[in-house]
Amino acid sequence: MSETDPPSPKTPDPRQGMPDPQLGEAEFRQRFLSAFQDPAFEPLKAELDRVAGAAWDGYSHHRKAPRTRKAGPGYADPDYDLAEDWIAAKAAVDAAQARHEDKDGPPRILLVNGSSRSEHSCPGEMSKSWRMVEMARAAIALEAPEIEVKVLDLSRLTSEYGREIHPCKACFSTAAALCHWPCSCYPNYSLGQVHDWMNEIYPMWVEADGVMIVSPVNWYQATSPLKLMIDRLVCADGGNPDPTLTHGKDAKKAKEEELKGWDYPRHLEGRLFSVITHGDTEGVETLRRMLSDWLSSMKMIPAGAAAEIDRYIGYWEPYATSHDALDADTAMQDEVRDAARVLLDGVRKKRAGQLPEGPKLREPRRK
């Protein structure tokens, strides 16, 4: 380095000092076995004790990813041991990207039901969001049967066994390179953080040409399932596609990589979106703006003004008659169908190269 070269920035050490959440064996066993309260498990007590012992061994030795294999060619460190789960997730994302780029394949639209309500769990009734998703799906099918439409029903988190989205651990806030694409935080077998749905959800977003989100307002905010998915999609916007670059979750090494200059790859850039929010008293406009801003920040493209809707259904009316209010609001139903048609039109034009791409500019302020 010459005397005129600027000094390299010093990589800060990761800040530490929070209380250790590690459990002792007795408390671990109590928590592990608490899932087996059904009397049907009582004859299996000895077997469950043995299973608890095996689980304790994995937990106490921090075996997050017990099955690994060498990364191989194409990675920064081919000899690094990658989790087999992550390798499979990466292959699924890569295959989805290939489908997205295949212009001979059918255009694809993803419809997301953001409500957690379902008649198959405690509420005993379907959500209005589900009904609107079905309206959108029917409108697309009627006008463009060649379009491949998938529905991501986030109410499955509340109604289906073993269906989970674990919280984001905010690796990105330590260093961008520490947030892997797709997410490598889960599954974590030592902590029992399994059944994570995101490895199936990532390819659904990646292959899509257009995405429509339909969501109610829950307590002035996005629903719990929707917010979980949003947080876990952070890796789609600047995430590191090569975990060997950071030797897994080595925070210091990730800081070094970011300070070298990170290019923040936009893994969902260019896909179109539509947003529909609804509520009964307040918050619909705020949530619609939040969702639209989030999608735009990932360099996704708004399909148009008619594809972004915020409406009240049964304003200050009883919850018990909210479905009846939607039945009566035929204008709202037509707006949902029109939003789907606008998204469809945008997808068709994008596939045909009729939407202007704009110049590829390097952002002065990086994420």
XYZ file of C-alpha atoms in Angstrom:
367
model
C 0.000 0.000 0.000
C 1.408 3.396 -0.966
C 1.430 6.401 1.329
C -1.391 7.988 -0.695
C -3.790 5.031 -0.404
C -6.545 5.485 2.186
C -6.230 3.196 5.180
C -8.421 0.108 5.205
C -11.291 0.400 7.664
C -10.718 -1.528 10.861
C -13.185 -4.368 11.209
C -15.031 -3.921 14.506
C -15.436 -6.893 16.804
C -19.012 -8.160 17.233
C -20.554 -6.619 20.352
C -21.415 -9.215 22.979
C -22.667 -9.335 26.559
C -26.304 -10.497 26.592
C -27.391 -13.152 29.134
C -26.763 -16.741 28.034
C -30.075 -18.577 27.340
C -28.484 -22.036 27.609
C -30.673 -24.439 29.610
C -29.555 -27.059 32.071
C -30.401 -30.689 31.330
C -33.344 -30.906 33.754
C -35.078 -27.818 32.365
C -34.349 -28.871 28.797
C -35.919 -32.288 29.376
C -38.969 -30.723 31.011
C -39.538 -28.428 28.031
C -38.881 -31.143 25.481
C -41.275 -33.614 27.088
C -43.999 -30.991 27.627
C -45.089 -31.554 24.019
C -46.263 -35.072 24.899
C -49.130 -34.346 27.313
C -51.663 -36.559 25.560
C -52.342 -39.696 27.696
C -51.689 -41.708 24.529
C -47.966 -41.130 25.141
C -47.938 -42.561 28.693
C -47.084 -46.150 27.599
C -44.126 -44.674 25.690
C -42.501 -42.931 28.668
C -39.294 -44.971 28.537
C -38.909 -44.400 24.815
C -39.581 -40.684 25.187
C -36.951 -40.456 27.917
C -34.425 -41.952 25.517
C -35.474 -39.559 22.739
C -35.148 -36.660 25.197
C -31.636 -37.828 26.005
C -30.686 -37.845 22.320
C -32.210 -34.383 21.898
C -30.229 -33.137 24.908
C -27.017 -34.434 23.345
C -27.694 -32.466 20.155
C -28.687 -29.358 22.125
C -25.765 -29.410 24.564
C -23.272 -29.886 21.716
C -24.929 -27.204 19.546
C -25.466 -29.444 16.514
C -27.415 -26.901 14.475
C -26.840 -28.716 11.180
C -25.928 -32.352 11.884
C -25.842 -33.364 8.205
C -23.375 -31.513 5.985
C -21.262 -31.984 2.881
C -18.456 -30.113 1.175
C -19.568 -27.026 -0.736
C -17.603 -27.998 -3.832
C -16.804 -25.941 -6.952
C -18.384 -22.536 -7.408
C -18.035 -21.447 -3.783
C -15.429 -19.203 -2.198
C -14.337 -22.086 0.041
C -15.074 -25.412 -1.703
C -13.918 -27.351 1.389
C -16.403 -25.673 3.738
C -19.063 -28.005 5.151
C -22.486 -26.715 4.093
C -25.726 -27.960 5.638
C -27.513 -30.385 3.343
C -30.769 -28.555 4.089
C -29.314 -25.291 2.768
C -27.877 -26.967 -0.329
C -31.352 -28.306 -1.149
C -32.924 -24.887 -0.492
C -30.380 -23.190 -2.767
C -31.046 -25.724 -5.532
C -34.793 -25.023 -5.280
C -34.213 -21.254 -5.507
C -31.869 -21.675 -8.479
C -34.434 -23.859 -10.263
C -37.124 -21.254 -9.570
C -34.885 -18.510 -10.988
C -34.390 -20.597 -14.135
C -38.167 -20.928 -14.500
C -38.533 -17.178 -14.037
C -35.990 -16.478 -16.768
C -37.441 -19.053 -19.188
C -39.510 -16.899 -21.522
C -40.880 -20.012 -23.258
C -42.568 -21.072 -20.021
C -45.907 -19.730 -18.792
C -46.087 -16.386 -16.972
C -46.503 -16.899 -13.223
C -48.446 -14.962 -10.605
C -48.306 -15.564 -6.854
C -51.337 -14.635 -4.735
C -50.647 -14.278 -1.003
C -53.400 -14.575 1.594
C -52.042 -12.624 4.556
C -54.839 -13.436 7.006
C -54.364 -15.988 9.785
C -58.113 -16.700 10.043
C -59.504 -20.041 8.876
C -62.525 -22.195 9.599
C -60.070 -25.029 10.195
C -58.836 -23.467 13.452
C -60.295 -21.543 16.395
C -62.105 -18.740 14.468
C -64.371 -21.313 12.791
C -64.779 -19.123 9.693
C -62.828 -18.285 6.557
C -61.260 -14.857 6.146
C -62.375 -12.090 3.826
C -58.804 -12.006 2.530
C -59.164 -15.609 1.352
C -62.350 -14.710 -0.478
C -60.599 -11.812 -2.227
C -57.681 -14.033 -3.208
C -60.202 -16.400 -4.770
C -61.820 -13.472 -6.614
C -58.407 -12.499 -7.998
C -57.593 -16.067 -8.989
C -60.913 -16.484 -10.800
C -60.465 -13.173 -12.642
C -57.011 -14.198 -13.888
C -58.179 -17.695 -14.868
C -61.122 -16.266 -16.829
C -59.022 -13.795 -18.772
C -55.762 -15.729 -19.092
C -56.038 -19.484 -18.560
C -52.435 -19.865 -19.741
C -51.147 -18.011 -16.656
C -49.798 -20.236 -13.885
C -51.290 -18.998 -10.608
C -50.147 -20.177 -7.181
C -51.752 -19.292 -3.860
C -49.652 -18.908 -0.718
C -52.142 -19.228 2.138
C -50.434 -17.966 5.276
C -53.382 -19.074 7.421
C -51.756 -22.520 7.235
C -49.469 -21.323 10.019
C -52.439 -21.432 12.400
C -54.279 -24.440 11.040
C -51.788 -26.998 9.704
C -49.610 -29.324 11.768
C -45.884 -28.616 11.570
C -46.308 -25.462 9.487
C -44.066 -22.721 10.888
C -42.170 -19.595 9.902
C -39.507 -18.898 12.486
C -38.556 -15.286 13.297
C -35.759 -13.481 11.528
C -32.628 -13.333 13.693
C -31.547 -9.992 12.165
C -28.198 -11.265 10.874
C -28.300 -8.466 8.296
C -27.974 -5.916 11.097
C -24.630 -7.445 12.107
C -23.343 -7.434 8.524
C -25.027 -7.817 5.146
C -22.834 -10.784 4.204
C -23.983 -12.673 7.301
C -27.536 -12.830 5.901
C -27.476 -15.751 3.482
C -29.697 -16.222 0.429
C -31.666 -18.365 0.986
C -31.708 -18.062 4.783
C -29.338 -20.477 6.519
C -30.533 -19.772 10.092
C -33.059 -22.608 9.888
C -33.549 -25.431 10.429
C -31.643 -25.413 13.709
C -31.956 -28.963 14.996
C -30.206 -28.329 18.282
C -32.835 -25.731 19.263
C -35.775 -27.657 17.844
C -36.353 -24.885 15.268
C -37.548 -27.093 12.450
C -40.555 -27.252 10.076
C -39.588 -23.868 8.690
C -41.796 -23.043 5.691
C -39.570 -20.412 4.137
C -37.509 -22.841 2.073
C -40.719 -23.620 0.177
C -41.825 -19.976 0.070
C -38.602 -18.521 -1.371
C -38.959 -20.384 -4.716
C -42.599 -19.260 -4.988
C -41.478 -15.621 -4.902
C -38.468 -16.205 -7.137
C -40.331 -17.908 -9.981
C -43.179 -15.364 -9.992
C -43.500 -12.610 -12.572
C -46.065 -10.854 -10.394
C -47.106 -11.003 -6.728
C -50.389 -9.880 -5.173
C -50.694 -9.582 -1.390
C -54.151 -9.434 0.196
C -54.135 -8.687 3.921
C -56.341 -7.365 6.699
C -55.124 -4.885 9.279
C -54.442 -6.514 12.645
C -53.954 -4.024 15.466
C -52.814 -1.211 13.135
C -50.227 -3.507 11.540
C -49.599 -6.422 9.231
C -50.806 -9.802 10.441
C -48.383 -11.994 12.404
C -47.904 -14.562 9.576
C -47.391 -11.846 6.981
C -44.856 -9.993 9.115
C -42.922 -13.210 9.748
C -42.649 -13.802 6.003
C -41.697 -10.178 5.341
C -38.868 -10.303 7.874
C -37.538 -13.588 6.515
C -37.514 -12.166 2.977
C -34.807 -9.714 4.005
C -32.244 -12.125 2.565
C -33.860 -11.643 -0.866
C -32.707 -8.036 -0.818
C -28.955 -7.922 -0.439
C -28.424 -11.389 1.014
C -25.221 -13.377 0.501
C -25.633 -16.360 -1.872
C -22.378 -17.978 -0.690
C -22.253 -18.954 3.020
C -18.684 -20.223 2.599
C -17.633 -16.588 2.108
C -18.389 -15.998 5.787
C -17.595 -19.556 6.956
C -21.207 -19.924 7.974
C -22.180 -17.543 10.742
C -18.778 -16.024 11.530
C -19.844 -12.478 12.440
C -16.338 -10.980 12.339
C -15.638 -12.424 8.896
C -19.010 -11.149 7.645
C -18.137 -7.644 8.826
C -14.837 -7.887 6.943
C -16.662 -8.871 3.754
C -19.164 -6.022 4.017
C -16.445 -3.450 4.644
C -14.626 -4.615 1.502
C -17.654 -3.315 -0.402
C -20.917 -5.244 -0.638
C -22.985 -5.077 -3.833
C -26.362 -5.888 -2.186
C -27.772 -8.237 -4.847
C -31.526 -7.712 -5.428
C -32.761 -11.271 -5.831
C -36.404 -10.282 -6.575
C -35.721 -7.206 -8.683
C -38.080 -6.512 -11.588
C -41.082 -8.541 -10.478
C -44.394 -6.694 -10.468
C -46.644 -6.355 -7.432
C -50.166 -5.536 -6.305
C -51.319 -4.852 -2.736
C -54.834 -4.979 -1.271
C -55.420 -4.096 2.377
C -58.725 -3.999 4.214
C -59.973 -3.299 7.708
C -62.953 -2.220 9.772
C -61.888 0.916 11.653
C -58.406 2.232 10.834
C -54.969 1.474 9.430
C -55.708 0.303 5.884
C -53.902 3.153 4.132
C -50.906 2.929 6.455
C -50.532 -0.821 5.916
C -50.973 -0.516 2.157
C -48.226 2.102 2.030
C -45.942 0.037 4.249
C -46.324 -3.034 2.055
C -45.898 -1.053 -1.152
C -42.815 0.701 0.212
C -41.330 -2.610 1.301
C -41.859 -4.220 -2.109
C -40.567 -1.141 -3.932
C -37.466 -1.070 -1.739
C -36.644 -4.554 -3.054
C -36.768 -3.067 -6.572
C -40.033 -4.760 -7.378
C -42.326 -2.755 -9.656
C -45.831 -1.487 -8.779
C -48.281 -2.769 -11.373
C -50.247 0.476 -11.310
C -52.511 2.680 -9.211
C -55.517 0.382 -9.654
C -53.456 -2.543 -8.347
C -52.949 -0.908 -4.942
C -56.141 -0.744 -2.893
C -56.999 0.066 0.722
C -60.654 -0.197 1.736
C -62.878 -0.518 4.798
C -65.401 -3.338 4.861
C -68.264 -2.884 7.303
C -66.819 0.296 8.799
C -67.527 0.288 12.565
C -70.082 -2.477 12.042
C -70.278 -5.761 14.019
C -67.572 -8.323 13.260
C -70.291 -10.977 13.154
C -71.666 -9.522 9.903
C -68.376 -8.624 8.179
C -68.770 -11.283 5.479
C -72.247 -9.946 4.761
C -70.688 -6.482 4.400
C -68.273 -7.846 1.795
C -71.174 -9.531 -0.005
C -72.909 -6.160 -0.240
C -69.801 -4.253 -1.321
C -69.808 -5.255 -4.977
C -67.618 -2.281 -5.852
C -64.884 -3.655 -3.584
C -65.195 -7.030 -5.263
C -64.823 -5.429 -8.677
C -61.782 -3.464 -7.484
C -60.115 -6.705 -6.400
C -60.743 -8.252 -9.812
C -59.488 -5.117 -11.539
C -56.314 -5.154 -9.422
C -55.695 -8.719 -10.585
C -56.282 -7.698 -14.201
C -53.886 -4.756 -13.903
C -51.221 -7.050 -12.435
C -51.866 -9.546 -15.227
C -51.542 -6.815 -17.869
C -48.266 -5.661 -16.346
C -46.886 -9.207 -16.285
C -47.798 -9.708 -19.938
C -46.167 -6.438 -20.958
C -43.060 -7.167 -18.899
C -42.679 -10.587 -20.503
C -43.106 -8.997 -23.952
C -40.459 -6.359 -23.211
C -43.004 -3.558 -23.407
C -42.287 -2.083 -19.973
C -39.365 0.364 -19.920
C -36.575 -0.952 -17.737
C -34.915 2.394 -17.017
C -31.175 2.944 -16.624
C -29.162 0.668 -14.370
C -27.899 3.109 -11.787
C -25.585 2.435 -8.889
C -27.343 3.622 -5.761
C -25.445 6.441 -4.004
C -26.709 5.152 -0.651
C -26.501 1.416 -0.179
C -28.822 -0.555 2.052
